[in-house]
Amino acid sequence: MRVVSGNYGGRPLKTLAGKTTRPTTDKVKGAIFNMIGPYFEGGRVLDLFAGSGSLAIEAISRGMDHAILVEKDRAAQQVILENIKMTKEPEKFQLLKMSAERVLSNLSETFDLVLLDPPYAKEQIIENLELLQEKKRLTENVIVVCETDKEVELPDQIGKLELTRQKTYGISKISIYEF
């Protein structure tokens, strides 16, 4: 796995061995950012189930200013820290070592990009996006990227967020929501 494009393009990323995380392949990661960007002029990104941190690092590589990565698994946290170190810009990243639910109740920032790839997709995505809207943590131009197994059916609307694009890549489905 590597950073696909941008300032860190081509740099290798570490992944977690085993089945506790499902790393997004380089092909799917490239496709996601082509759907939503592919580059940004600043902004804040929230990666709620960070895994290896690959998606948030890709977003910073492509122009986002700051990323908050949320991961409760200790082994995954170690991998994220190593991947952040590889960027040589650790000040652009903040790793919160706790559950998404705990983070969502305490966030004070607003986000331009939200990345969701939770282990129990449908229910968790809906719950998380409703809470982010209720707490007013999304900017008016927010882009929300949900990565799920291809069988998961997400609704066309979650609160005020509307499904604007959806594409399947092998076993993964990418769903994009916007206001």
mmCIF file of C-alpha atoms in Angstrom:
data_model
loop_
_atom_site.group_PDB
_atom_site.id
_atom_site.type_symbol
_atom_site.label_atom_id
_atom_site.label_comp_id
_atom_site.label_asym_id
_atom_site.label_seq_id
_atom_site.Cartn_x
_atom_site.Cartn_y
_atom_site.Cartn_z
ATOM 1 C CA MET A 1 0.000 0.000 0.000
ATOM 2 C CA ARG A 2 1.198 3.507 -0.780
ATOM 3 C CA VAL A 3 0.088 7.125 -1.034
ATOM 4 C CA VAL A 4 -1.397 7.408 -4.527
ATOM 5 C CA SER A 5 -0.925 11.112 -5.338
ATOM 6 C CA GLY A 6 -0.056 14.569 -4.026
ATOM 7 C CA ASN A 7 2.810 15.723 -1.785
ATOM 8 C CA TYR A 8 3.430 12.238 -0.374
ATOM 9 C CA GLY A 9 2.651 10.401 -3.638
ATOM 10 C CA GLY A 10 4.443 7.067 -4.008
ATOM 11 C CA ARG A 11 5.502 6.812 -0.360
ATOM 12 C CA PRO A 12 4.853 3.386 1.183
ATOM 13 C CA LEU A 13 2.279 2.922 3.951
ATOM 14 C CA LYS A 14 2.270 0.249 6.618
ATOM 15 C CA THR A 15 -0.849 -1.844 7.176
ATOM 16 C CA LEU A 16 -2.066 -3.934 10.045
ATOM 17 C CA ALA A 17 -1.645 -7.684 9.746
ATOM 18 C CA GLY A 18 -4.751 -9.768 10.321
ATOM 19 C CA LYS A 19 -8.445 -9.162 9.850
ATOM 20 C CA THR A 20 -9.137 -6.378 12.362
ATOM 21 C CA THR A 21 -8.940 -3.718 9.639
ATOM 22 C CA ARG A 22 -9.720 -3.794 5.911
ATOM 23 C CA PRO A 23 -7.193 -1.547 4.194
ATOM 24 C CA THR A 24 -8.520 0.344 1.195
ATOM 25 C CA THR A 25 -6.591 -0.778 -1.875
ATOM 26 C CA ASP A 26 -4.588 1.797 -3.821
ATOM 27 C CA LYS A 27 -6.980 1.357 -6.773
ATOM 28 C CA VAL A 28 -10.069 2.097 -4.662
ATOM 29 C CA LYS A 29 -8.301 4.957 -2.860
ATOM 30 C CA GLY A 30 -7.364 6.535 -6.199
ATOM 31 C CA ALA A 31 -10.951 6.115 -7.422
ATOM 32 C CA ILE A 32 -12.377 7.712 -4.252
ATOM 33 C CA PHE A 33 -10.222 10.817 -4.622
ATOM 34 C CA ASN A 34 -10.948 11.078 -8.342
ATOM 35 C CA MET A 35 -14.671 11.061 -7.426
ATOM 36 C CA ILE A 36 -14.364 13.828 -4.812
ATOM 37 C CA GLY A 37 -11.381 15.964 -5.825
ATOM 38 C CA PRO A 38 -8.914 14.886 -6.815
ATOM 39 C CA TYR A 39 -7.117 17.748 -5.029
ATOM 40 C CA PHE A 40 -8.167 20.222 -2.333
ATOM 41 C CA GLU A 41 -7.394 23.804 -1.400
ATOM 42 C CA GLY A 42 -7.257 23.350 2.351
ATOM 43 C CA GLY A 43 -9.835 22.098 4.803
ATOM 44 C CA ARG A 44 -10.236 19.679 7.685
ATOM 45 C CA VAL A 45 -10.753 15.936 7.359
ATOM 46 C CA LEU A 46 -12.248 13.520 9.904
ATOM 47 C CA ASP A 47 -11.406 9.827 9.500
ATOM 48 C CA LEU A 48 -13.672 8.137 12.046
ATOM 49 C CA PHE A 49 -12.457 4.533 11.694
ATOM 50 C CA ALA A 50 -8.900 5.229 10.575
ATOM 51 C CA GLY A 51 -7.405 1.706 10.406
ATOM 52 C CA SER A 52 -3.962 2.419 8.926
ATOM 53 C CA GLY A 53 -4.673 6.131 8.421
ATOM 54 C CA SER A 54 -4.259 5.694 4.681
ATOM 55 C CA LEU A 55 -7.337 7.703 3.593
ATOM 56 C CA ALA A 56 -6.663 10.688 5.865
ATOM 57 C CA ILE A 57 -2.994 10.735 4.819
ATOM 58 C CA GLU A 58 -4.092 10.673 1.171
ATOM 59 C CA ALA A 59 -6.428 13.639 1.837
ATOM 60 C CA ILE A 60 -3.599 15.669 3.423
ATOM 61 C CA SER A 61 -1.268 14.651 0.584
ATOM 62 C CA ARG A 62 -3.848 16.068 -1.843
ATOM 63 C CA GLY A 63 -4.209 19.452 -0.132
ATOM 64 C CA MET A 64 -6.311 19.202 3.040
ATOM 65 C CA ASP A 65 -4.754 21.175 5.929
ATOM 66 C CA HIS A 66 -5.476 19.032 8.976
ATOM 67 C CA ALA A 67 -6.760 15.536 9.767
ATOM 68 C CA ILE A 68 -8.288 14.020 12.861
ATOM 69 C CA LEU A 69 -7.937 10.241 12.808
ATOM 70 C CA VAL A 70 -10.007 8.164 15.212
ATOM 71 C CA GLU A 71 -8.987 4.604 16.052
ATOM 72 C CA LYS A 72 -9.634 2.530 19.167
ATOM 73 C CA ASP A 73 -7.530 -0.540 18.232
ATOM 74 C CA ARG A 74 -4.062 -0.269 19.833
ATOM 75 C CA ALA A 75 -2.203 -2.145 17.082
ATOM 76 C CA ALA A 76 -3.846 0.050 14.430
ATOM 77 C CA GLN A 77 -2.905 3.174 16.425
ATOM 78 C CA GLN A 78 0.764 2.146 16.243
ATOM 79 C CA VAL A 79 0.535 1.693 12.453
ATOM 80 C CA ILE A 80 -1.152 5.105 12.098
ATOM 81 C CA LEU A 81 1.631 6.774 14.119
ATOM 82 C CA GLU A 82 4.288 5.156 11.896
ATOM 83 C CA ASN A 83 2.438 6.243 8.746
ATOM 84 C CA ILE A 84 2.087 9.802 10.062
ATOM 85 C CA LYS A 85 5.832 9.862 10.817
ATOM 86 C CA MET A 86 6.476 8.938 7.157
ATOM 87 C CA THR A 87 4.791 12.196 6.031
ATOM 88 C CA LYS A 88 7.378 14.274 7.935
ATOM 89 C CA GLU A 89 4.486 16.667 8.750
ATOM 90 C CA PRO A 90 3.069 15.278 12.018
ATOM 91 C CA GLU A 91 1.601 18.666 12.937
ATOM 92 C CA LYS A 92 -1.077 18.145 10.259
ATOM 93 C CA PHE A 93 -2.456 15.057 12.015
ATOM 94 C CA GLN A 94 -4.150 14.348 15.309
ATOM 95 C CA LEU A 95 -4.780 10.746 16.398
ATOM 96 C CA LEU A 96 -7.586 10.251 18.894
ATOM 97 C CA LYS A 97 -7.188 6.863 20.598
ATOM 98 C CA MET A 98 -10.809 6.119 21.422
ATOM 99 C CA SER A 99 -14.106 4.971 19.949
ATOM 100 C CA ALA A 100 -15.917 6.986 17.296
ATOM 101 C CA GLU A 101 -18.929 7.338 19.602
ATOM 102 C CA ARG A 102 -16.824 8.976 22.322
ATOM 103 C CA VAL A 103 -15.166 11.333 19.832
ATOM 104 C CA LEU A 104 -18.448 12.371 18.221
ATOM 105 C CA SER A 105 -19.857 13.577 21.527
ATOM 106 C CA ASN A 106 -16.804 15.760 22.204
ATOM 107 C CA LEU A 107 -15.821 17.274 18.836
ATOM 108 C CA SER A 108 -15.644 21.050 18.599
ATOM 109 C CA GLU A 109 -14.267 21.386 15.037
ATOM 110 C CA THR A 110 -16.190 21.403 11.756
ATOM 111 C CA PHE A 111 -15.121 19.246 8.825
ATOM 112 C CA ASP A 112 -14.989 19.626 5.047
ATOM 113 C CA LEU A 113 -14.349 15.928 4.406
ATOM 114 C CA VAL A 114 -15.553 12.958 6.461
ATOM 115 C CA LEU A 115 -14.284 9.433 5.816
ATOM 116 C CA LEU A 116 -16.359 6.529 7.149
ATOM 117 C CA ASP A 117 -15.386 2.864 6.861
ATOM 118 C CA PRO A 118 -16.875 1.363 10.030
ATOM 119 C CA PRO A 119 -16.875 -2.334 10.889
ATOM 120 C CA TYR A 120 -20.707 -2.472 11.129
ATOM 121 C CA ALA A 121 -21.454 -0.291 8.189
ATOM 122 C CA LYS A 122 -25.068 0.674 7.666
ATOM 123 C CA GLU A 123 -26.271 1.350 11.211
ATOM 124 C CA GLN A 124 -23.033 3.006 12.267
ATOM 125 C CA ILE A 125 -22.825 5.269 9.200
ATOM 126 C CA ILE A 126 -26.400 6.508 9.640
ATOM 127 C CA GLU A 127 -25.913 7.041 13.387
ATOM 128 C CA ASN A 128 -22.569 8.832 12.939
ATOM 129 C CA LEU A 129 -23.818 11.139 10.182
ATOM 130 C CA GLU A 130 -26.977 12.036 12.093
ATOM 131 C CA LEU A 131 -24.890 12.927 15.160
ATOM 132 C CA LEU A 132 -22.382 14.999 13.126
ATOM 133 C CA GLN A 133 -25.303 16.986 11.691
ATOM 134 C CA GLU A 134 -27.064 17.352 15.032
ATOM 135 C CA LYS A 135 -23.843 18.711 16.602
ATOM 136 C CA LYS A 136 -23.249 20.990 13.551
ATOM 137 C CA ARG A 137 -19.796 19.525 12.811
ATOM 138 C CA LEU A 138 -20.105 19.545 8.995
ATOM 139 C CA THR A 139 -19.372 22.554 6.792
ATOM 140 C CA GLU A 140 -21.950 23.498 4.143
ATOM 141 C CA ASN A 141 -19.610 22.160 1.429
ATOM 142 C CA VAL A 142 -18.835 18.885 3.217
ATOM 143 C CA ILE A 143 -18.127 15.720 1.277
ATOM 144 C CA VAL A 144 -18.794 12.456 3.104
ATOM 145 C CA VAL A 145 -17.180 9.263 1.790
ATOM 146 C CA CYS A 146 -18.611 5.957 3.012
ATOM 147 C CA GLU A 147 -16.804 2.722 2.196
ATOM 148 C CA THR A 148 -18.798 -0.469 2.736
ATOM 149 C CA ASP A 149 -19.071 -4.013 1.462
ATOM 150 C CA LYS A 150 -20.846 -4.024 -1.901
ATOM 151 C CA GLU A 151 -23.962 -5.680 -0.373
ATOM 152 C CA VAL A 152 -24.627 -2.794 2.051
ATOM 153 C CA GLU A 153 -27.496 -0.542 0.946
ATOM 154 C CA LEU A 154 -27.334 2.990 2.344
ATOM 155 C CA PRO A 155 -30.315 5.367 2.124
ATOM 156 C CA ASP A 156 -30.507 8.144 -0.494
ATOM 157 C CA GLN A 157 -30.703 10.684 2.315
ATOM 158 C CA ILE A 158 -29.312 10.797 5.860
ATOM 159 C CA GLY A 159 -30.619 13.884 7.623
ATOM 160 C CA LYS A 160 -29.903 16.709 5.162
ATOM 161 C CA LEU A 161 -27.079 14.810 3.444
ATOM 162 C CA GLU A 162 -27.943 13.431 0.025
ATOM 163 C CA LEU A 163 -26.342 10.513 -1.770
ATOM 164 C CA THR A 164 -24.742 12.106 -4.848
ATOM 165 C CA ARG A 165 -22.588 9.278 -6.231
ATOM 166 C CA GLN A 166 -22.103 5.574 -5.697
ATOM 167 C CA LYS A 167 -19.746 3.109 -7.321
ATOM 168 C CA THR A 168 -18.714 -0.485 -6.698
ATOM 169 C CA TYR A 169 -15.097 -1.635 -6.953
ATOM 170 C CA GLY A 170 -14.750 -5.388 -6.501
ATOM 171 C CA ILE A 171 -16.041 -6.150 -2.985
ATOM 172 C CA SER A 172 -16.160 -2.465 -1.925
ATOM 173 C CA LYS A 173 -18.868 0.116 -2.488
ATOM 174 C CA ILE A 174 -18.133 3.834 -2.265
ATOM 175 C CA SER A 175 -21.057 6.153 -1.448
ATOM 176 C CA ILE A 176 -20.630 9.943 -1.524
ATOM 177 C CA TYR A 177 -22.969 12.253 0.414
ATOM 178 C CA GLU A 178 -23.225 16.040 0.225
ATOM 179 C CA PHE A 179 -25.637 18.778 1.406
#
